[in-house]
mmCIF file of C-alpha atoms in Angstrom:
data_model
loop_
_atom_site.group_PDB
_atom_site.id
_atom_site.type_symbol
_atom_site.label_atom_id
_atom_site.label_comp_id
_atom_site.label_asym_id
_atom_site.label_seq_id
_atom_site.Cartn_x
_atom_site.Cartn_y
_atom_site.Cartn_z
ATOM 1 C CA UNK N 1 58.891 210.887 62.233
ATOM 2 C CA UNK N 2 57.628 208.018 59.501
ATOM 3 C CA UNK N 3 60.876 206.769 58.094
ATOM 4 C CA UNK N 4 59.119 204.635 55.365
ATOM 5 C CA UNK N 5 57.556 207.835 53.943
ATOM 6 C CA UNK N 6 61.007 209.220 53.224
ATOM 7 C CA UNK N 7 62.868 209.426 50.092
ATOM 8 C CA UNK N 8 65.672 207.089 49.949
ATOM 9 C CA UNK N 9 68.388 209.886 50.086
ATOM 10 C CA UNK N 10 66.470 211.523 53.161
ATOM 11 C CA UNK N 11 66.298 208.155 54.955
ATOM 12 C CA UNK N 12 70.024 207.677 54.374
ATOM 13 C CA UNK N 13 70.674 211.082 55.802
ATOM 14 C CA UNK N 14 68.388 210.582 58.445
ATOM 15 C CA UNK N 15 70.039 207.290 59.751
ATOM 16 C CA UNK N 16 73.671 208.632 59.157
ATOM 17 C CA UNK N 17 72.524 211.399 61.525
ATOM 18 C CA UNK N 18 71.284 208.696 64.107
ATOM 19 C CA UNK N 19 74.701 207.312 63.888
ATOM 20 C CA UNK N 20 76.586 210.276 64.293
ATOM 21 C CA UNK N 21 74.643 211.292 67.212
ATOM 22 C CA UNK N 22 75.484 208.040 68.708
ATOM 23 C CA UNK N 23 79.171 208.296 68.398
ATOM 24 C CA UNK N 24 79.782 211.805 69.216
ATOM 25 C CA UNK N 25 77.528 212.454 71.978
ATOM 26 C CA UNK N 26 77.447 209.379 73.839
ATOM 27 C CA UNK N 27 81.151 209.124 73.337
ATOM 28 C CA UNK N 28 81.560 205.523 73.944
ATOM 29 C CA UNK N 29 82.629 204.009 70.528
ATOM 30 C CA UNK N 30 86.350 203.686 69.541
ATOM 31 C CA UNK N 31 85.799 204.492 66.068
ATOM 32 C CA UNK N 32 89.272 204.382 64.381
ATOM 33 C CA UNK N 33 89.742 208.081 62.664
ATOM 34 C CA UNK N 34 90.181 206.149 59.375
ATOM 35 C CA UNK N 35 86.551 205.334 59.371
ATOM 36 C CA UNK N 36 84.871 208.591 61.184
ATOM 37 C CA UNK N 37 82.570 210.382 58.876
ATOM 38 C CA UNK N 38 83.110 207.692 56.025
ATOM 39 C CA UNK N 39 80.191 205.060 56.939
ATOM 40 C CA UNK N 40 76.788 205.052 56.504
ATOM 41 C CA UNK N 41 76.187 202.473 59.115
ATOM 42 C CA UNK N 42 79.047 200.996 61.617
ATOM 43 C CA UNK N 43 79.684 198.013 59.743
ATOM 44 C CA UNK N 44 82.722 196.145 58.001
ATOM 45 C CA UNK N 45 82.404 193.697 54.914
ATOM 46 C CA UNK N 46 84.207 190.541 55.985
ATOM 47 C CA UNK N 47 86.402 189.118 53.630
ATOM 48 C CA UNK N 48 84.883 186.142 51.947
ATOM 49 C CA UNK N 49 87.271 183.666 50.397
ATOM 50 C CA UNK N 50 87.006 183.087 46.952
ATOM 51 C CA UNK N 51 83.751 185.533 46.771
ATOM 52 C CA UNK N 52 85.232 188.677 47.548
ATOM 53 C CA UNK N 53 86.350 190.625 44.332
ATOM 54 C CA UNK N 54 86.936 194.227 43.335
ATOM 55 C CA UNK N 55 83.311 194.439 41.983
ATOM 56 C CA UNK N 56 82.112 193.589 45.584
ATOM 57 C CA UNK N 57 84.375 195.538 47.541
ATOM 58 C CA UNK N 58 83.601 198.728 45.450
ATOM 59 C CA UNK N 59 80.273 198.381 45.871
ATOM 60 C CA UNK N 60 80.563 197.832 49.346
ATOM 61 C CA UNK N 61 82.768 200.976 49.879
ATOM 62 C CA UNK N 62 80.347 203.231 47.884
ATOM 63 C CA UNK N 63 77.701 202.094 49.891
ATOM 64 C CA UNK N 64 79.336 203.429 53.190
ATOM 65 C CA UNK N 65 80.769 200.350 54.957
ATOM 66 C CA UNK N 66 84.121 199.003 54.278
ATOM 67 C CA UNK N 67 84.624 196.504 51.728
ATOM 68 C CA UNK N 68 87.414 194.091 52.153
ATOM 69 C CA UNK N 69 88.929 190.846 50.447
ATOM 70 C CA UNK N 70 91.246 188.263 51.095
ATOM 71 C CA UNK N 71 94.668 188.749 49.282
ATOM 72 C CA UNK N 72 94.702 185.317 48.397
ATOM 73 C CA UNK N 73 91.569 185.788 46.373
ATOM 74 C CA UNK N 74 93.590 187.332 43.770
ATOM 75 C CA UNK N 75 95.317 184.462 41.423
ATOM 76 C CA UNK N 76 97.784 184.593 40.514
ATOM 77 C CA UNK N 77 99.413 186.464 42.891
ATOM 78 C CA UNK N 78 100.232 189.156 40.566
ATOM 79 C CA UNK N 79 96.864 189.891 40.274
ATOM 80 C CA UNK N 80 96.617 191.596 43.257
ATOM 81 C CA UNK N 81 98.878 194.447 42.075
ATOM 82 C CA UNK N 82 95.989 194.887 39.215
ATOM 83 C CA UNK N 83 93.045 194.640 41.983
ATOM 84 C CA UNK N 84 95.015 197.193 44.466
ATOM 85 C CA UNK N 85 95.167 199.626 41.735
ATOM 86 C CA UNK N 86 91.497 199.266 40.501
ATOM 87 C CA UNK N 87 90.218 199.835 43.731
ATOM 88 C CA UNK N 88 92.457 202.642 45.035
ATOM 89 C CA UNK N 89 91.762 204.446 41.738
ATOM 90 C CA UNK N 90 88.111 203.968 41.410
ATOM 91 C CA UNK N 91 87.383 204.949 45.169
ATOM 92 C CA UNK N 92 89.596 207.972 44.832
ATOM 93 C CA UNK N 93 87.494 209.085 41.772
ATOM 94 C CA UNK N 94 84.206 208.243 43.455
ATOM 95 C CA UNK N 95 84.988 210.181 46.516
ATOM 96 C CA UNK N 96 85.968 213.436 44.241
ATOM 97 C CA UNK N 97 82.910 212.969 42.289
ATOM 98 C CA UNK N 98 80.709 212.557 45.351
ATOM 99 C CA UNK N 99 81.678 215.255 48.178
ATOM 100 C CA UNK N 100 79.954 214.970 51.064
ATOM 101 C CA UNK N 101 78.566 211.232 50.724
ATOM 102 C CA UNK N 102 80.069 208.638 53.231
ATOM 103 C CA UNK N 103 82.786 206.682 51.040
ATOM 104 C CA UNK N 104 84.420 203.913 53.144
ATOM 105 C CA UNK N 105 88.125 203.016 52.905
ATOM 106 C CA UNK N 106 88.911 198.992 52.057
ATOM 107 C CA UNK N 107 90.755 196.414 53.849
ATOM 108 C CA UNK N 108 92.791 193.710 52.564
ATOM 109 C CA UNK N 109 92.776 190.500 54.817
ATOM 110 C CA UNK N 110 96.376 188.718 55.247
ATOM 111 C CA UNK N 111 96.614 185.091 56.486
ATOM 112 C CA UNK N 112 99.664 185.411 58.620
ATOM 113 C CA UNK N 113 100.110 181.636 59.007
ATOM 114 C CA UNK N 114 103.639 180.035 58.431
ATOM 115 C CA UNK N 115 102.078 178.246 55.824
ATOM 116 C CA UNK N 116 100.849 181.353 53.483
ATOM 117 C CA UNK N 117 104.031 181.627 51.217
ATOM 118 C CA UNK N 118 102.641 184.486 49.591
ATOM 119 C CA UNK N 119 102.422 186.975 52.886
ATOM 120 C CA UNK N 120 105.724 188.828 52.149
ATOM 121 C CA UNK N 121 104.795 189.697 48.191
ATOM 122 C CA UNK N 122 101.176 190.197 49.408
ATOM 123 C CA UNK N 123 102.143 192.537 52.038
ATOM 124 C CA UNK N 124 104.698 194.396 50.131
ATOM 125 C CA UNK N 125 101.603 195.463 47.611
ATOM 126 C CA UNK N 126 99.628 196.448 50.618
ATOM 127 C CA UNK N 127 102.630 198.796 51.394
ATOM 128 C CA UNK N 128 102.974 200.047 48.136
ATOM 129 C CA UNK N 129 99.275 200.837 47.839
ATOM 130 C CA UNK N 130 98.919 202.102 51.398
ATOM 131 C CA UNK N 131 95.898 200.060 51.958
ATOM 132 C CA UNK N 132 93.896 201.686 54.709
ATOM 133 C CA UNK N 133 93.070 198.673 56.842
ATOM 134 C CA UNK N 134 94.651 195.100 57.096
ATOM 135 C CA UNK N 135 92.719 192.533 58.794
ATOM 136 C CA UNK N 136 95.074 189.768 60.154
ATOM 137 C CA UNK N 137 94.295 186.121 60.808
ATOM 138 C CA UNK N 138 95.568 183.085 62.078
ATOM 139 C CA UNK N 139 98.590 184.525 63.801
ATOM 140 C CA UNK N 140 99.688 187.923 65.319
ATOM 141 C CA UNK N 141 103.134 188.856 63.837
ATOM 142 C CA UNK N 142 104.561 192.491 64.691
ATOM 143 C CA UNK N 143 106.519 192.831 61.522
ATOM 144 C CA UNK N 144 103.113 192.701 59.875
ATOM 145 C CA UNK N 145 101.929 195.464 62.056
ATOM 146 C CA UNK N 146 104.745 197.548 61.472
ATOM 147 C CA UNK N 147 104.661 197.519 57.893
ATOM 148 C CA UNK N 148 101.339 198.383 57.799
ATOM 149 C CA UNK N 149 102.225 201.208 60.444
ATOM 150 C CA UNK N 150 104.910 202.654 58.357
ATOM 151 C CA UNK N 151 102.750 204.536 55.924
ATOM 152 C CA UNK N 152 99.651 204.962 58.426
ATOM 153 C CA UNK N 153 97.465 202.149 57.947
ATOM 154 C CA UNK N 154 95.622 200.189 60.934
ATOM 155 C CA UNK N 155 95.601 196.364 61.741
ATOM 156 C CA UNK N 156 92.723 194.691 62.779
ATOM 157 C CA UNK N 157 93.254 191.313 64.317
ATOM 158 C CA UNK N 158 90.478 188.430 64.434
ATOM 159 C CA UNK N 159 90.479 186.090 67.474
ATOM 160 C CA UNK N 160 88.188 183.596 68.829
ATOM 161 C CA UNK N 161 89.122 183.920 72.698
ATOM 162 C CA UNK N 162 90.150 186.409 75.032
ATOM 163 C CA UNK N 163 93.912 184.911 75.127
ATOM 164 C CA UNK N 164 94.083 185.437 71.408
ATOM 165 C CA UNK N 165 92.740 189.122 71.598
ATOM 166 C CA UNK N 166 95.672 189.949 74.293
ATOM 167 C CA UNK N 167 98.508 188.661 72.381
ATOM 168 C CA UNK N 168 97.106 190.418 69.357
ATOM 169 C CA UNK N 169 97.210 193.717 70.998
ATOM 170 C CA UNK N 170 100.596 193.174 72.765
ATOM 171 C CA UNK N 171 101.915 192.537 69.303
ATOM 172 C CA UNK N 172 101.118 195.564 67.830
ATOM 173 C CA UNK N 173 97.330 195.384 66.351
ATOM 174 C CA UNK N 174 95.332 198.516 66.314
ATOM 175 C CA UNK N 175 91.667 196.809 66.889
ATOM 176 C CA UNK N 176 90.057 193.304 66.966
ATOM 177 C CA UNK N 177 87.522 191.304 65.508
ATOM 178 C CA UNK N 178 85.919 189.082 67.936
ATOM 179 C CA UNK N 179 84.666 186.290 65.977
ATOM 180 C CA UNK N 180 81.928 184.789 68.008
ATOM 181 C CA UNK N 181 79.678 181.433 67.873
ATOM 182 C CA UNK N 182 77.798 181.460 64.654
ATOM 183 C CA UNK N 183 80.224 183.586 62.303
ATOM 184 C CA UNK N 184 80.630 182.390 58.898
ATOM 185 C CA UNK N 185 84.020 180.560 57.757
ATOM 186 C CA UNK N 186 86.556 180.168 60.571
ATOM 187 C CA UNK N 187 84.428 180.907 63.866
ATOM 188 C CA UNK N 188 84.764 180.449 67.383
ATOM 189 C CA UNK N 189 82.204 178.793 69.932
ATOM 190 C CA UNK N 190 81.736 181.694 72.551
ATOM 191 C CA UNK N 191 78.829 183.682 72.913
ATOM 192 C CA UNK N 192 79.325 187.201 71.819
ATOM 193 C CA UNK N 193 78.219 188.319 74.929
ATOM 194 C CA UNK N 194 80.875 186.546 77.218
ATOM 195 C CA UNK N 195 83.869 187.294 74.486
ATOM 196 C CA UNK N 196 82.681 191.284 74.115
ATOM 197 C CA UNK N 197 82.376 191.203 77.959
ATOM 198 C CA UNK N 198 85.899 189.782 78.731
ATOM 199 C CA UNK N 199 87.901 191.861 75.990
ATOM 200 C CA UNK N 200 86.251 195.002 77.174
ATOM 201 C CA UNK N 201 87.440 194.236 80.870
ATOM 202 C CA UNK N 202 90.772 195.417 79.453
ATOM 203 C CA UNK N 203 90.796 196.865 76.133
ATOM 204 C CA UNK N 204 89.111 199.976 75.080
ATOM 205 C CA UNK N 205 90.411 200.539 71.637
ATOM 206 C CA UNK N 206 88.238 199.419 68.560
ATOM 207 C CA UNK N 207 86.381 196.292 68.659
ATOM 208 C CA UNK N 208 84.197 194.565 66.092
ATOM 209 C CA UNK N 209 81.678 191.799 66.586
ATOM 210 C CA UNK N 210 81.369 188.776 64.022
ATOM 211 C CA UNK N 211 78.568 186.298 64.490
ATOM 212 C CA UNK N 212 75.257 185.855 62.876
ATOM 213 C CA UNK N 213 75.047 189.927 62.349
ATOM 214 C CA UNK N 214 72.573 190.362 59.366
ATOM 215 C CA UNK N 215 70.232 193.003 59.940
ATOM 216 C CA UNK N 216 70.212 196.474 61.549
ATOM 217 C CA UNK N 217 69.138 195.765 64.829
ATOM 218 C CA UNK N 218 71.956 193.230 65.340
ATOM 219 C CA UNK N 219 74.457 195.915 64.350
ATOM 220 C CA UNK N 220 72.764 197.956 67.215
ATOM 221 C CA UNK N 221 73.115 195.089 69.279
ATOM 222 C CA UNK N 222 76.628 194.731 68.961
ATOM 223 C CA UNK N 223 77.398 198.192 70.019
ATOM 224 C CA UNK N 224 75.120 197.746 72.853
ATOM 225 C CA UNK N 225 77.256 194.931 74.295
ATOM 226 C CA UNK N 226 80.601 196.865 73.812
ATOM 227 C CA UNK N 227 81.389 196.309 70.245
ATOM 228 C CA UNK N 228 82.032 199.654 68.144
ATOM 229 C CA UNK N 229 81.557 198.174 64.740
ATOM 230 C CA UNK N 230 79.542 194.936 63.415
ATOM 231 C CA UNK N 231 81.708 192.670 61.007
ATOM 232 C CA UNK N 232 79.181 191.199 58.384
ATOM 233 C CA UNK N 233 79.863 188.358 55.752
ATOM 234 C CA UNK N 234 77.320 185.971 54.656
ATOM 235 C CA UNK N 235 74.417 188.681 53.804
ATOM 236 C CA UNK N 236 77.214 189.829 51.066
ATOM 237 C CA UNK N 237 77.448 186.343 49.431
ATOM 238 C CA UNK N 238 73.623 186.856 48.249
ATOM 239 C CA UNK N 239 74.505 190.119 46.265
ATOM 240 C CA UNK N 240 74.811 190.568 42.272
ATOM 241 C CA UNK N 241 78.416 191.744 42.812
ATOM 242 C CA UNK N 242 79.687 188.516 44.796
ATOM 243 C CA UNK N 243 81.636 186.025 42.957
ATOM 244 C CA UNK N 244 79.645 183.016 43.913
ATOM 245 C CA UNK N 245 77.695 180.699 41.806
ATOM 246 C CA UNK N 246 74.071 181.536 41.379
ATOM 247 C CA UNK N 247 73.125 178.230 43.563
ATOM 248 C CA UNK N 248 75.068 179.486 46.411
ATOM 249 C CA UNK N 249 73.775 182.870 46.346
ATOM 250 C CA UNK N 250 70.117 181.618 46.276
ATOM 251 C CA UNK N 251 71.010 178.892 49.065
ATOM 252 C CA UNK N 252 71.888 181.979 51.530
ATOM 253 C CA UNK N 253 68.268 183.235 50.745
ATOM 254 C CA UNK N 254 66.809 180.064 50.964
ATOM 255 C CA UNK N 255 68.245 178.110 53.872
ATOM 256 C CA UNK N 256 68.459 179.057 58.001
ATOM 257 C CA UNK N 257 70.360 178.637 60.787
ATOM 258 C CA UNK N 258 69.572 174.728 61.480
ATOM 259 C CA UNK N 259 70.916 174.140 58.017
ATOM 260 C CA UNK N 260 74.687 174.820 59.180
ATOM 261 C CA UNK N 261 77.155 172.605 60.496
ATOM 262 C CA UNK N 262 80.243 173.321 62.344
ATOM 263 C CA UNK N 263 83.418 171.240 61.274
ATOM 264 C CA UNK N 264 87.401 171.535 60.703
ATOM 265 C CA UNK N 265 87.482 169.020 57.866
ATOM 266 C CA UNK N 266 87.977 171.659 54.827
ATOM 267 C CA UNK N 267 90.684 173.802 56.313
ATOM 268 C CA UNK N 268 91.955 172.438 59.558
ATOM 269 C CA UNK N 269 90.106 175.146 61.270
ATOM 270 C CA UNK N 270 86.627 174.976 62.610
ATOM 271 C CA UNK N 271 84.243 176.855 60.565
ATOM 272 C CA UNK N 272 80.551 176.880 59.427
ATOM 273 C CA UNK N 273 79.101 175.538 56.173
ATOM 274 C CA UNK N 274 75.850 174.980 54.523
ATOM 275 C CA UNK N 275 74.740 171.092 55.523
ATOM 276 C CA UNK N 276 73.193 170.835 51.602
ATOM 277 C CA UNK N 277 76.192 171.660 50.119
ATOM 278 C CA UNK N 278 77.954 169.102 51.842
ATOM 279 C CA UNK N 279 75.672 166.625 51.094
ATOM 280 C CA UNK N 280 75.848 167.420 47.155
ATOM 281 C CA UNK N 281 79.542 166.984 47.556
ATOM 282 C CA UNK N 282 78.865 163.509 48.433
ATOM 283 C CA UNK N 283 79.600 163.548 52.272
ATOM 284 C CA UNK N 284 77.551 162.722 55.217
ATOM 285 C CA UNK N 285 77.274 165.779 57.313
ATOM 286 C CA UNK N 286 76.397 163.640 60.586
ATOM 287 C CA UNK N 287 79.793 161.705 59.946
ATOM 288 C CA UNK N 288 82.509 163.965 58.973
ATOM 289 C CA UNK N 289 86.126 162.926 60.101
ATOM 290 C CA UNK N 290 88.259 165.450 61.827
ATOM 291 C CA UNK N 291 90.979 167.191 60.279
ATOM 292 C CA UNK N 292 94.469 167.691 61.596
ATOM 293 C CA UNK N 293 94.987 171.473 62.504
ATOM 294 C CA UNK N 294 98.801 171.089 62.059
ATOM 295 C CA UNK N 295 98.221 170.152 58.171
ATOM 296 C CA UNK N 296 96.771 173.532 57.517
ATOM 297 C CA UNK N 297 98.017 174.847 54.465
ATOM 298 C CA UNK N 298 97.383 178.306 53.028
ATOM 299 C CA UNK N 299 100.124 178.199 50.748
ATOM 300 C CA UNK N 300 96.876 178.381 47.905
ATOM 301 C CA UNK N 301 94.339 179.068 50.118
ATOM 302 C CA UNK N 302 93.447 176.303 51.831
ATOM 303 C CA UNK N 303 94.229 172.574 52.402
ATOM 304 C CA UNK N 304 91.462 171.137 50.025
ATOM 305 C CA UNK N 305 91.306 171.196 46.455
ATOM 306 C CA UNK N 306 89.766 173.895 44.330
ATOM 307 C CA UNK N 307 86.650 171.888 43.584
ATOM 308 C CA UNK N 308 86.019 171.153 47.397
ATOM 309 C CA UNK N 309 86.060 175.116 48.098
ATOM 310 C CA UNK N 310 83.589 175.887 45.317
ATOM 311 C CA UNK N 311 81.251 173.063 46.124
ATOM 312 C CA UNK N 312 81.052 173.452 50.043
ATOM 313 C CA UNK N 313 79.439 176.596 51.116
ATOM 314 C CA UNK N 314 80.603 178.345 54.150
ATOM 315 C CA UNK N 315 78.148 180.885 55.767
ATOM 316 C CA UNK N 316 77.137 181.981 59.410
ATOM 317 C CA UNK N 317 74.169 181.487 61.596
ATOM 318 C CA UNK N 318 72.488 185.074 60.463
ATOM 319 C CA UNK N 319 71.212 183.913 56.888
ATOM 320 C CA UNK N 320 67.477 183.602 58.227
ATOM 321 C CA UNK N 321 67.503 187.360 57.878
ATOM 322 C CA UNK N 322 68.462 187.043 54.008
ATOM 323 C CA UNK N 323 65.265 186.607 51.956
ATOM 324 C CA UNK N 324 66.548 187.149 48.415
ATOM 325 C CA UNK N 325 69.425 188.001 46.240
ATOM 326 C CA UNK N 326 69.882 191.883 45.767
ATOM 327 C CA UNK N 327 72.713 194.132 45.087
ATOM 328 C CA UNK N 328 75.015 195.352 47.629
ATOM 329 C CA UNK N 329 73.555 198.940 47.896
ATOM 330 C CA UNK N 330 70.100 197.530 48.584
ATOM 331 C CA UNK N 331 71.460 195.262 51.145
ATOM 332 C CA UNK N 332 73.263 198.055 52.806
ATOM 333 C CA UNK N 333 70.186 200.321 52.644
ATOM 334 C CA UNK N 334 68.239 197.731 54.460
ATOM 335 C CA UNK N 335 70.854 197.783 57.027
ATOM 336 C CA UNK N 336 70.855 201.518 57.434
ATOM 337 C CA UNK N 337 66.956 201.551 57.404
ATOM 338 C CA UNK N 338 66.856 198.541 60.162
ATOM 339 C CA UNK N 339 69.596 199.999 62.210
ATOM 340 C CA UNK N 340 67.526 203.456 62.335
ATOM 341 C CA UNK N 341 64.476 201.831 63.121
ATOM 342 C CA UNK N 342 66.238 199.714 66.097
ATOM 343 C CA UNK N 343 67.112 203.064 67.643
ATOM 344 C CA UNK N 344 63.643 204.588 67.559
ATOM 345 C CA UNK N 345 62.220 201.416 68.902
ATOM 346 C CA UNK N 346 64.327 201.796 72.157
ATOM 347 C CA UNK N 347 63.998 205.886 72.094
ATOM 348 C CA UNK N 348 60.146 205.130 72.120
ATOM 349 C CA UNK N 349 60.079 202.577 74.768
ATOM 350 C CA UNK N 350 62.682 204.829 76.878
#
């Protein structure tokens, strides 16, 4: 079967069928019920600080991947109510107008850190709008999980090591996001092979992998090593819908893994950032001071001023797969095509 000769609609249906076969016949994926039959490719769009907004989230969900945004992106706090109303209403309308088409649910990221003085307000709105998926970061709090479970939502907690993973599940998270080496933004240092392996020794629930996943083959590889879904961030920065500067978007397309630096200077938590943006901000990437982790402050989204967050660009090591700035739909179409082609390669070789 020659995929390239098919129409776009036929290609999408073909690759979705491959995904469905993998889930239902092999039976080794822990896909949450809320996501079954609602994805065009097994992927979740990661919440991008400052960048993710309703326009991007809606485009991701309509394309068949989970769209997400940090609650703190809505500023002032009252704007979160408007965003949740817009996303909820638009997705309901789109599903009704497109029966049979994969339309993914959306997610909201909550920073569960003591310095986040908006958490109670933002969580209350998530309950009001019955946000399907809540992604928690920097802390595992049973009361937050209970609030989401009260209306039937699920909680995915991001972690960078096995100890944090175990703690999150014991405190009531439904699934885990393993943030491995090479992930954009706040990232860990462990190899995805090691991190997934250790978690799968004791946890058989929903498990997502984050870390340089930027093409369809990497999505399939994540599943092969034991994850259920891929967690993809940086490629979505280089989309028309993303709330990033044109320079930032083009940088994602122009640079590669060698251009990324790992530092905790900007938030107190280690993360990956583009070296050229650090240089443009007047800093020496090779001589950055260390930040004090105890000084983390997420009351307004970070412990640096707004200008620094805008000028210093976070991204993961997988950006070499991004060749141009495109629409979200075009990006997801590429991931769907590559995912199917990767499966075909394996089937042909076996």
